[in-house]
Structure formats: structure tokens, C-alpha cells
PDB file of C-alpha atoms in Angstrom:
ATOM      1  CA  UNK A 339      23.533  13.948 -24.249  1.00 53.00           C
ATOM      2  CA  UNK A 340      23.186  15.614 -20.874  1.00 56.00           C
ATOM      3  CA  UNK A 341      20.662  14.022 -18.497  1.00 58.00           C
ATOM      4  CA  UNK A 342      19.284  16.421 -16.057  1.00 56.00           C
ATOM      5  CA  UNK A 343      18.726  14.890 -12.711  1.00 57.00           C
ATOM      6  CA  UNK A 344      15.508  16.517 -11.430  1.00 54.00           C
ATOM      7  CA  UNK A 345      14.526  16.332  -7.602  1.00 58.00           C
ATOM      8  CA  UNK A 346      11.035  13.803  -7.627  1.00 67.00           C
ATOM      9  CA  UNK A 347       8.469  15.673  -7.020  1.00 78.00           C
ATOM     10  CA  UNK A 348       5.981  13.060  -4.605  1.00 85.00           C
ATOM     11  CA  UNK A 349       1.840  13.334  -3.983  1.00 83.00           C
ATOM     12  CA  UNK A 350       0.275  15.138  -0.982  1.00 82.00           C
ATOM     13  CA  UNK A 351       0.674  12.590   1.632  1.00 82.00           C
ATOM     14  CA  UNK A 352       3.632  10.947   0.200  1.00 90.00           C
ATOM     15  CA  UNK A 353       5.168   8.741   3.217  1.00 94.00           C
ATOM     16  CA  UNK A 354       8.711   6.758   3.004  1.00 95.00           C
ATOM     17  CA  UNK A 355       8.733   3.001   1.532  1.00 96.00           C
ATOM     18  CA  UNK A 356      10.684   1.891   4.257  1.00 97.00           C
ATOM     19  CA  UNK A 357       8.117   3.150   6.592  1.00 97.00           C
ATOM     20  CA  UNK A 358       5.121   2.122   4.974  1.00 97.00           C
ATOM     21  CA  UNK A 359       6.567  -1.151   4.700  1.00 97.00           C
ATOM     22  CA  UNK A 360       7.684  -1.528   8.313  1.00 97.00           C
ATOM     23  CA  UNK A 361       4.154  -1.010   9.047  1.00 97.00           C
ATOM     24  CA  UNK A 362       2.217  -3.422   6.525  1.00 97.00           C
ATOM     25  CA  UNK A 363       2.882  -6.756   5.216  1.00 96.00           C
ATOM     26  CA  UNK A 364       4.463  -5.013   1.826  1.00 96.00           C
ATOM     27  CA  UNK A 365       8.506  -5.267   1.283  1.00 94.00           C
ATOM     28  CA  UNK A 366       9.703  -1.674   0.173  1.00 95.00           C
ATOM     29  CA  UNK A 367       9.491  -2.684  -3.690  1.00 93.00           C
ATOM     30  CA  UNK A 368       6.121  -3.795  -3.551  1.00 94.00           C
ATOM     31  CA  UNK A 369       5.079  -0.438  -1.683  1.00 95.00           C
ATOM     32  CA  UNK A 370       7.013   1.383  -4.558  1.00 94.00           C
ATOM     33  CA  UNK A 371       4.973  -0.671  -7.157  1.00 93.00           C
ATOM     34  CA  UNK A 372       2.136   0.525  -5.148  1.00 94.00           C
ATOM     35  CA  UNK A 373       3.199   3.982  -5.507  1.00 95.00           C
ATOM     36  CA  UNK A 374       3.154   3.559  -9.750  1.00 93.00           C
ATOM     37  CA  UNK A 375      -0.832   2.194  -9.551  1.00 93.00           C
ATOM     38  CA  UNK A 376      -1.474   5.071  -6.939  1.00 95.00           C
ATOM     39  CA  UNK A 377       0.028   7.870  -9.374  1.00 94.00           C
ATOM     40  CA  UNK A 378      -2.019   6.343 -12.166  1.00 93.00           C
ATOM     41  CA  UNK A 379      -5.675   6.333  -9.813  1.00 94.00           C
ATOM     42  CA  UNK A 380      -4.886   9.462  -7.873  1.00 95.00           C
ATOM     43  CA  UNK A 381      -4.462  11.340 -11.165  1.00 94.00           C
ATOM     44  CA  UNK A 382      -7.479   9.464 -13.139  1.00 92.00           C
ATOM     45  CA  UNK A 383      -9.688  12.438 -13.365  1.00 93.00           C
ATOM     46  CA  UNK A 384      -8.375  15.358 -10.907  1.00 93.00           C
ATOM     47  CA  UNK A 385      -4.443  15.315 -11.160  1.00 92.00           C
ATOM     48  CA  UNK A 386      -4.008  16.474  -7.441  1.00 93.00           C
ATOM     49  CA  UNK A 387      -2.449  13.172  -6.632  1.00 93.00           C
ATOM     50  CA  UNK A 388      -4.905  12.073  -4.351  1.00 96.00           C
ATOM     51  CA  UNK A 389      -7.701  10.098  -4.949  1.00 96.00           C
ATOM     52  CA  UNK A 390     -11.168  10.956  -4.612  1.00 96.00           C
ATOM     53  CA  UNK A 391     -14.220   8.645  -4.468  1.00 94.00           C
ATOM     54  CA  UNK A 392     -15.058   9.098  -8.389  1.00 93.00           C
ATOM     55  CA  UNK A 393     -11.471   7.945  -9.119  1.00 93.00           C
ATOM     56  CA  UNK A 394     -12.159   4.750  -7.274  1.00 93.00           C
ATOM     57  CA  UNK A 395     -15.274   4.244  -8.443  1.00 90.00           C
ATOM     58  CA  UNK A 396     -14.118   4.072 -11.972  1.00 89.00           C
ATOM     59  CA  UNK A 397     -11.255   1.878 -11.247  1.00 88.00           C
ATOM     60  CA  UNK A 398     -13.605  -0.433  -9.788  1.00 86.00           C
ATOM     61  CA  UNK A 399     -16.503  -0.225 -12.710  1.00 83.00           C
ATOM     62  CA  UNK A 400     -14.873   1.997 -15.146  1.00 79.00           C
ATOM     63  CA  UNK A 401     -17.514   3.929 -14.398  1.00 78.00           C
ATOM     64  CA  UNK A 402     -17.540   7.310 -12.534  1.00 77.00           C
ATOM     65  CA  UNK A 403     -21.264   7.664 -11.949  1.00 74.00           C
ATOM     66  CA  UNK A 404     -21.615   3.801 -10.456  1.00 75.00           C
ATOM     67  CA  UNK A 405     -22.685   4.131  -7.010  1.00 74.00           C
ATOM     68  CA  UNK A 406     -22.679   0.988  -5.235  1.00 80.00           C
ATOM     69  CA  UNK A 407     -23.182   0.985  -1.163  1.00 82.00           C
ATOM     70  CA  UNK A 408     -19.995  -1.498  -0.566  1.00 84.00           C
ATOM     71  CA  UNK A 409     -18.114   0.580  -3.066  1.00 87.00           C
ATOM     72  CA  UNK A 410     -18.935   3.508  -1.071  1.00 88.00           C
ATOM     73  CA  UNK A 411     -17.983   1.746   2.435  1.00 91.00           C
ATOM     74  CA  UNK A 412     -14.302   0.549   1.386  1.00 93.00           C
ATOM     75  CA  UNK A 413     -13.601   4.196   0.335  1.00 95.00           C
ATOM     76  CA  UNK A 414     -14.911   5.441   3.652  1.00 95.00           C
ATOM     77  CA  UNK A 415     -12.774   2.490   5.638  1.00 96.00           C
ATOM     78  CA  UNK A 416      -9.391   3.616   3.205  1.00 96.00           C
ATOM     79  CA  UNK A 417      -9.970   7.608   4.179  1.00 97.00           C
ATOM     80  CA  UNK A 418      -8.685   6.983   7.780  1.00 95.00           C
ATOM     81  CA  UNK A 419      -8.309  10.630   8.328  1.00 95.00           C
ATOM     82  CA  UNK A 420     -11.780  10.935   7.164  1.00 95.00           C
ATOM     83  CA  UNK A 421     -11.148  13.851   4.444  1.00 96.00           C
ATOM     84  CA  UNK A 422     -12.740  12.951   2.001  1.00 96.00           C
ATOM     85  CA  UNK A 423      -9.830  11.692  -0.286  1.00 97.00           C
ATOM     86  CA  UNK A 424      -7.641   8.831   0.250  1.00 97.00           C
ATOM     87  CA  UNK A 425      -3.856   9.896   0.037  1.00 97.00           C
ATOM     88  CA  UNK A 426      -0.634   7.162  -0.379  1.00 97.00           C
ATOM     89  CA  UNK A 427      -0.706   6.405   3.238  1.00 97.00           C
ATOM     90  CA  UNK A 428      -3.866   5.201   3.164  1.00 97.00           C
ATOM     91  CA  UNK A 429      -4.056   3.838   0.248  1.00 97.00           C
ATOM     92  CA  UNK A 430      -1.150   1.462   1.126  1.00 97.00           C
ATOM     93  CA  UNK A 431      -2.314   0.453   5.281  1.00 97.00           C
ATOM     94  CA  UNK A 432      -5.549  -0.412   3.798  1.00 97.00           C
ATOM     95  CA  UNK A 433      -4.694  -2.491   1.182  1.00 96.00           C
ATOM     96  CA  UNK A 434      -1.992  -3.976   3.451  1.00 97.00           C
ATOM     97  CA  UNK A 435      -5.424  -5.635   4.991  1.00 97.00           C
ATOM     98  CA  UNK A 436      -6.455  -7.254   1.780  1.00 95.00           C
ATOM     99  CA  UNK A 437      -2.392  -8.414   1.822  1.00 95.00           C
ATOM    100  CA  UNK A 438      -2.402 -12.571   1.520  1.00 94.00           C
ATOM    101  CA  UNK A 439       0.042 -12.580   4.501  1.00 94.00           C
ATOM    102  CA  UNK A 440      -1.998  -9.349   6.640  1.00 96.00           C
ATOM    103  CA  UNK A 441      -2.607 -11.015   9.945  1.00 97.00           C
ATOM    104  CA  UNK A 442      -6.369 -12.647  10.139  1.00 96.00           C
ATOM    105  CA  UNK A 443      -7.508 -10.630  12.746  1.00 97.00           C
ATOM    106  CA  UNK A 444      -7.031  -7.351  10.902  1.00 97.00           C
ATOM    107  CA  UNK A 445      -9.420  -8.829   8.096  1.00 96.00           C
ATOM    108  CA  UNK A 446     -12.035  -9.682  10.463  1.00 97.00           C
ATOM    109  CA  UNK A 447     -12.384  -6.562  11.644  1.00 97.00           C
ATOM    110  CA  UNK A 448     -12.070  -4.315   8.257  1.00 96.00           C
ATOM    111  CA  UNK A 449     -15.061  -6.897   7.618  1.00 95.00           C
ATOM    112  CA  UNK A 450     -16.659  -6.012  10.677  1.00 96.00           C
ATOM    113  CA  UNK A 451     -16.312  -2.218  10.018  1.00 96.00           C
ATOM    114  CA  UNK A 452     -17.830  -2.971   6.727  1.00 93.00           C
ATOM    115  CA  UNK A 453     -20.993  -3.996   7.182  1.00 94.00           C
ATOM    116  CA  UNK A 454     -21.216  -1.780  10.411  1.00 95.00           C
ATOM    117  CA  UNK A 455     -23.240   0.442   7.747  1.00 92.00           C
ATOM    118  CA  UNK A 456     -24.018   2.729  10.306  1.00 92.00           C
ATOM    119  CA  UNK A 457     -20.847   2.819  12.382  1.00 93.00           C
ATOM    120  CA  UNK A 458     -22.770   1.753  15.467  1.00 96.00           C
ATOM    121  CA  UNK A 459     -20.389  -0.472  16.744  1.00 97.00           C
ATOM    122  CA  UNK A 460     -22.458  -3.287  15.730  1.00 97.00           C
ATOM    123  CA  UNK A 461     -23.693  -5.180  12.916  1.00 97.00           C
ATOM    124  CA  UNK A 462     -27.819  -4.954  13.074  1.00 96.00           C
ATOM    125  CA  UNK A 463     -30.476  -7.290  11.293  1.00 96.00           C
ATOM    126  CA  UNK A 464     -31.636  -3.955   9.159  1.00 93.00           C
ATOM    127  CA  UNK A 465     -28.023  -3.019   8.041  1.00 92.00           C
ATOM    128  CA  UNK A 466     -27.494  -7.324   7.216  1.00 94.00           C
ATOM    129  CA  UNK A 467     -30.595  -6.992   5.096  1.00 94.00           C
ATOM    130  CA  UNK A 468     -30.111  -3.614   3.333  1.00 91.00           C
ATOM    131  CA  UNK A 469     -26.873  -5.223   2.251  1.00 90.00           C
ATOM    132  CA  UNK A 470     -28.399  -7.960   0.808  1.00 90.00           C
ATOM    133  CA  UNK A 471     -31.270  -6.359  -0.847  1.00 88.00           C
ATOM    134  CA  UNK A 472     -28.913  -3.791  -2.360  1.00 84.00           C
ATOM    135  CA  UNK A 473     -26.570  -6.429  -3.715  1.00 83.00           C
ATOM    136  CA  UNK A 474     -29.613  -8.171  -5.484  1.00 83.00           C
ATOM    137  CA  UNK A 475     -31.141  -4.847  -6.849  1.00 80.00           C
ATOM    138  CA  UNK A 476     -27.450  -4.650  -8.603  1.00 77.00           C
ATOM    139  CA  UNK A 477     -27.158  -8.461 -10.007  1.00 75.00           C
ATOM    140  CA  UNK A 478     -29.288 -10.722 -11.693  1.00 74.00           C
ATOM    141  CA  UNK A 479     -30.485 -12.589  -8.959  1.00 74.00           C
ATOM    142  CA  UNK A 480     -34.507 -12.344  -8.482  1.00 80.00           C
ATOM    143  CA  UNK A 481     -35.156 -13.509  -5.315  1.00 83.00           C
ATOM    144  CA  UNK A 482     -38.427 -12.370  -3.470  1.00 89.00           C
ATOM    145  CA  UNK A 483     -38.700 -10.824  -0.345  1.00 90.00           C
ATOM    146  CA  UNK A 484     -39.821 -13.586   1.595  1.00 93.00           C
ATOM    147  CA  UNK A 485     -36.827 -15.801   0.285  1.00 90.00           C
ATOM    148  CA  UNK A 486     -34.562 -12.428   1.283  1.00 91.00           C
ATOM    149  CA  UNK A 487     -35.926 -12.437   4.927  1.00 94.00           C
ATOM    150  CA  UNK A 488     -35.958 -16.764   5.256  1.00 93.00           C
ATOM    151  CA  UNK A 489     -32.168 -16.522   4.288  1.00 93.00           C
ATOM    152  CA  UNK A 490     -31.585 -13.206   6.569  1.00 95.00           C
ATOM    153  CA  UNK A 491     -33.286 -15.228   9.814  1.00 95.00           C
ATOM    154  CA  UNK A 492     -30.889 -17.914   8.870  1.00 94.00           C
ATOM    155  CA  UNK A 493     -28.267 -16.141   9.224  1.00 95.00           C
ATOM    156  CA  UNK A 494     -29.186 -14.257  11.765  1.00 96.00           C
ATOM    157  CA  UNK A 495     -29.919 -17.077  14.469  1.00 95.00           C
ATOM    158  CA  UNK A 496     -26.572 -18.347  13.298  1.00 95.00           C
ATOM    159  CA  UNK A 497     -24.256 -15.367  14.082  1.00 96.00           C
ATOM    160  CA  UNK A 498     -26.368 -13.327  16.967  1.00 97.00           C
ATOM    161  CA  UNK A 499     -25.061 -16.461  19.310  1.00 97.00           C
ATOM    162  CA  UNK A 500     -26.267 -13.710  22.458  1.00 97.00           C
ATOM    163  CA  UNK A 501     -29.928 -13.401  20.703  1.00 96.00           C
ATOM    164  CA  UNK A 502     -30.049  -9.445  21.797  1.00 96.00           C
ATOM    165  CA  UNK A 503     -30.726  -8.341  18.093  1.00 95.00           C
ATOM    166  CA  UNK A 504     -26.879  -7.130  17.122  1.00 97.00           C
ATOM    167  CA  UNK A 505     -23.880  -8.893  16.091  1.00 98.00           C
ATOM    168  CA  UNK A 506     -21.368  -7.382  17.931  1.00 98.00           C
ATOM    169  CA  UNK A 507     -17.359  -7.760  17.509  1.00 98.00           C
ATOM    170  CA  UNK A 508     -16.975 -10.821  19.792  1.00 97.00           C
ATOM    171  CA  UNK A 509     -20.025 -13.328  17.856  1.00 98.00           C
ATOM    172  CA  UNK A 510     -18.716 -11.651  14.247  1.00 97.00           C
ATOM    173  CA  UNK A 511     -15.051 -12.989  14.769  1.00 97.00           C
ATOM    174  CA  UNK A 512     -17.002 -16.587  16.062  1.00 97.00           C
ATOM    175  CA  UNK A 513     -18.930 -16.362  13.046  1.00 96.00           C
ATOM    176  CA  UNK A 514     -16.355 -15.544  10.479  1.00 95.00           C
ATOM    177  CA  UNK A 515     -14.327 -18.700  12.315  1.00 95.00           C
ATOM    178  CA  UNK A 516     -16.823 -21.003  12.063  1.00 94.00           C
ATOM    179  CA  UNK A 517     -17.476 -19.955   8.031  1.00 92.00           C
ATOM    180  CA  UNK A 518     -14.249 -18.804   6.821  1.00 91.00           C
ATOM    181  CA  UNK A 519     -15.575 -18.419   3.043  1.00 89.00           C
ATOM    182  CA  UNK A 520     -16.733 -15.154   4.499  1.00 91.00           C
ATOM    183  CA  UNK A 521     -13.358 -13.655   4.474  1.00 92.00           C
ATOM    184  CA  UNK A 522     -12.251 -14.709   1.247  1.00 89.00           C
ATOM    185  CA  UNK A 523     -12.629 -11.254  -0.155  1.00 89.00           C
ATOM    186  CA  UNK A 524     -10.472  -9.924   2.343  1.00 93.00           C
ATOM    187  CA  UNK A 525      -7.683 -11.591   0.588  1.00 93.00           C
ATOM    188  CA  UNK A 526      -6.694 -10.023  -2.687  1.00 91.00           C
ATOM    189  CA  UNK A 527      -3.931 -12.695  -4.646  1.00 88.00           C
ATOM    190  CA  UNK A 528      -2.833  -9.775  -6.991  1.00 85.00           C
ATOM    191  CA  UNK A 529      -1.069  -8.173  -3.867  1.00 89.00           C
ATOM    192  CA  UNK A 530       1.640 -10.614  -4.150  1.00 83.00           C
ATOM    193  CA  UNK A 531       2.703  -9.949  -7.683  1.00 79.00           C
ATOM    194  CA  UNK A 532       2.146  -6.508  -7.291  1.00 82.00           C
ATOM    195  CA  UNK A 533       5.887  -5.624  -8.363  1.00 81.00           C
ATOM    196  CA  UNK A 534       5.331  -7.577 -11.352  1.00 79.00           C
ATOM    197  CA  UNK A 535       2.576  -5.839 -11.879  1.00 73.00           C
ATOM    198  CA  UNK A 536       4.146  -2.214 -11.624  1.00 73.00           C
ATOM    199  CA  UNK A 537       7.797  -2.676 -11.489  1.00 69.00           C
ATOM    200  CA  UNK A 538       8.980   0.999 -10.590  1.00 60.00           C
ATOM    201  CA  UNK A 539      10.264   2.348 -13.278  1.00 50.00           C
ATOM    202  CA  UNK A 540      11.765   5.485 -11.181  1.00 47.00           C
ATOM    203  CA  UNK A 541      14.460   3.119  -9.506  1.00 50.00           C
ATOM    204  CA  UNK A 542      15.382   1.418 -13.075  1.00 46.00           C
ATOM    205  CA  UNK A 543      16.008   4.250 -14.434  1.00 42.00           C
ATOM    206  CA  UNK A 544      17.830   5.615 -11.791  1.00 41.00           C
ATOM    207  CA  UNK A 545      20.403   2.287 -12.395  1.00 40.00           C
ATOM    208  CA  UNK A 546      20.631   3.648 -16.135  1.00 43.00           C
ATOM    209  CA  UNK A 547      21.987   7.112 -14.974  1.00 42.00           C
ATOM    210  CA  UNK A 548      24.466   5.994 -12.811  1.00 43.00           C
ATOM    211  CA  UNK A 549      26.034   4.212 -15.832  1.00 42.00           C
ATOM    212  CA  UNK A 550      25.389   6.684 -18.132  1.00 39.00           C
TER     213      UNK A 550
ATOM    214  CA  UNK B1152     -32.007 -23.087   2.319  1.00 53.00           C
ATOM    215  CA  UNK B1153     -28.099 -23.003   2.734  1.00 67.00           C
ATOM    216  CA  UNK B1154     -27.146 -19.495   1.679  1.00 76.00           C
ATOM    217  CA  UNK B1155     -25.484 -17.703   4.200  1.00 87.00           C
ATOM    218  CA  UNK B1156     -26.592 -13.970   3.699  1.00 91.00           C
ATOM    219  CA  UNK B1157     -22.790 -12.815   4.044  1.00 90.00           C
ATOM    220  CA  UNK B1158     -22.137 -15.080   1.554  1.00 86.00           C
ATOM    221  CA  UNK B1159     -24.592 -13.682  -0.532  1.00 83.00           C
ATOM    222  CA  UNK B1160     -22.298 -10.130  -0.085  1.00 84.00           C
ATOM    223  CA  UNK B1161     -19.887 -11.421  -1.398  1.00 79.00           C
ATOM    224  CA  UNK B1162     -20.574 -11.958  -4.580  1.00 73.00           C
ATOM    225  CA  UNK B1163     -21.434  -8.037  -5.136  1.00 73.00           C
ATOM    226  CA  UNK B1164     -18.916  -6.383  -7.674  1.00 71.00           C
ATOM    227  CA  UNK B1165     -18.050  -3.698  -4.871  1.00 69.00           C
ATOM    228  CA  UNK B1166     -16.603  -5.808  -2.761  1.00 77.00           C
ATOM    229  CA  UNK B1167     -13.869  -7.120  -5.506  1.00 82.00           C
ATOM    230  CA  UNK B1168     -11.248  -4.829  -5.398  1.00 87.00           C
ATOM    231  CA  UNK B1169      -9.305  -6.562  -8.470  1.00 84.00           C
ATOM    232  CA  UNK B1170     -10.523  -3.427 -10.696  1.00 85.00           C
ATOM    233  CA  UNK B1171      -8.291  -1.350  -8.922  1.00 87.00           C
ATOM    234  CA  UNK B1172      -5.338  -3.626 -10.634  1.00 84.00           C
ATOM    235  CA  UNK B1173      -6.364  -4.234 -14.439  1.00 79.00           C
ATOM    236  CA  UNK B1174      -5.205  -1.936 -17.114  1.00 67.00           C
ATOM    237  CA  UNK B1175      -6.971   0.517 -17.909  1.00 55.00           C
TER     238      UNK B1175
END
């Protein structure tokens, strides 16, 4: 048979392996793997290669209509370019962050940017308890407001070490040092068998044809 | 009480990004 070689046709915002890589803690296959999961999200409900917030929603929940405040947050922290979708680029340097071997102080401050609800520059008492009332609304846990507000205080006089009623970037990386549990969703284990995951199929097949 | 509010956070489904790599 004749095997047509046809030029690959890549997503909007389709950036080099090798540059991606040099950039993030990914080697070039695992940012090619990463290219196989992004084809598959990017083109879960609107095949324009890109994802939108829907798409990530219901690869988080299977659920489109799910909203869900940190959901909402990580998709505004991966759209970098603040366009409303997130493109390959993106979709790579952010989850470089959640990489096991991405540098601490990167996590801290994706963390930081987080729970900065408002993008104030700071993380305030309302925005600490918002995020905890929202997060309760969502699970089983029935706690009462006055249990909400004892464990917010506690909290609060721990990691607002300046007592001026914000946590700002300096007393959040203290904090996060002093209870490292706090980052232990900033690490995401999967990352490392990512190729394993997604082995690219577009450079195994490209071994068959040169045989062929 | 011990809970630490972040801690608390951290348990919400949002914040566990392993959906984005099951089969779907």
C-alpha cells in the first residue's frame, strides 16, 4: 500500500516540545504526551483545539454545568494571556507547577494566587472564609458557623504573623513553611508517568513509516 | 480545634486536578 505522509496539522497556540520543555520541569516526551491529553480536552465539546472553561470543568467532574469557585480559579491562573481559553502553552507552564520536581517556590505562589480570590495582592480574612464556606456547602461536612469562624480565627492569628488583617506574600510563604501539608496539592504524582500515560502515538508511528 | 482552614481547602474536589488524567 501507499502511505501518504500528511504535514501535522497542530492547535492554535501550538509551541515546540523542545521549547516547552526547556522552560518547565517536563523532558520533550512527556510534553508530547501532554500534547495527546491536550488534543483529547481541547476538543471535548468545541473541536477548536483549545480549551475552554466547560471542557475543564468536565474533565474535572465529568460534568459541564459543575461550577465550583477553586475550579473556576485554576482555569483563570492556566489562561495566562487572560482570553478566556487556555491554549497548549498554557496548558503545559501551568501544569509544569503541579510537576513533582517544579521548584517549591513556584508552588507557593500559584497557591498564593489562588486563594488571592480577588487578585488584591493579598490573601484577606473574607476571601479565607468564603473559601471555606464554599468548600463545605459542596461536601458533606456540616459544620456551623460559629465552628467555621473558631477555625478561621485560628488560622488567621497563625498566618497574619504582621496582625494588619491580610496575609500578604512574605507571611503566606512562612506559613506554607511552617505547615507544608498545605502544598500537597500543588504536587500532582501522575505528572511523572505522564508518558506512560499517553505515549505519543504520532512519533511511533512515524518509526513504522520509515521502515515501511 | 486543630484544623487548619487551608487544610480544610484542600480537601475540595476542585482543587484535585487528577480528573484531568483518568479516562474518560
Amino acid at each position: 500500500g501507499c502511505f501518504c505522509l500528511k504535514k501535522t496539522k497542530h492547535t492554535p497556540g501550538y509551541e515546540e516540545p523542545t521549547v516547552l520543555a526547556a522552560e518547565t520541569p517536563f523532558t520533550v516526551s512527556e510534553v508530547e504526551a501532554l500534547y495527546e491529553l491536550y488534543k483529547k480536552l481541547s476538543n471535548s465539546i468545541t473541536s477548536d483545539g483549545l480549551i475552554h472553561k466547560e471542557e475543564f470543568q468536565l474533565a474535572l467532574f465529568r460534568n459541564r454545568n459543575r461550577r465550583n469557585l477553586f475550579a473556576d480559579r485554576i482555569f483563570d491562573l492556566f489562561d495566562i494571556k487572560r482570553n478566556g481559553v487556555v491554549d497548549f502553552g498554557e496548558f503545559v507552564r501551568s501544569l509544569g507547577v503541579f510537576h513533582p520536581n517544579a521548584p517549591i517556590e513556584d508552588k507557593i505562589e500559584f497557591a498564593f494566587r489562588l486563594y488571592d480570590l480577588r487578585q488584591t495582592g493579598f490573601i484577606e480574612r473574607e476571601e479565607l472564609k468564603e473559601m471555606v464556606s464554599a468548600l463545605l456547602h459542596e461536601s458533606e461536612l456540616q459544620l456551623s458557623d460559629d465552628v467555621v469562624e473558631m477555625i478561621v480565627d485560628k488560622t488567621w492569628s497563625d498566618a497574619d504573623t504582621k496582625g494588619d488583617g491580610k496575609i500578604d506574600r512574605e507571611e503566606w510563604k512562612e506559613f506554607v513553611l511552617k505547615y507544608p501539608s498545605l502544598l500537597k496539592n500543588m504536587t500532582l504524582p501522575y505528572l511523572k508517568d505522564i508518558t506512560m500515560a499517553f505515549p505519543s502515538f504520532v512519533l511511533s508511528s512515524e518509526v513504522e513509516d520509515t521502515e515501511i | 480545634c486543630n484544623l487548619n482552614a487551608f487544610d480544610i481547602i484542600s480537601y475540595s474536589s476542585g482543587f484535585d486536578l487528577s480528573g484531568l488524567f483518568e479516562e474518560k
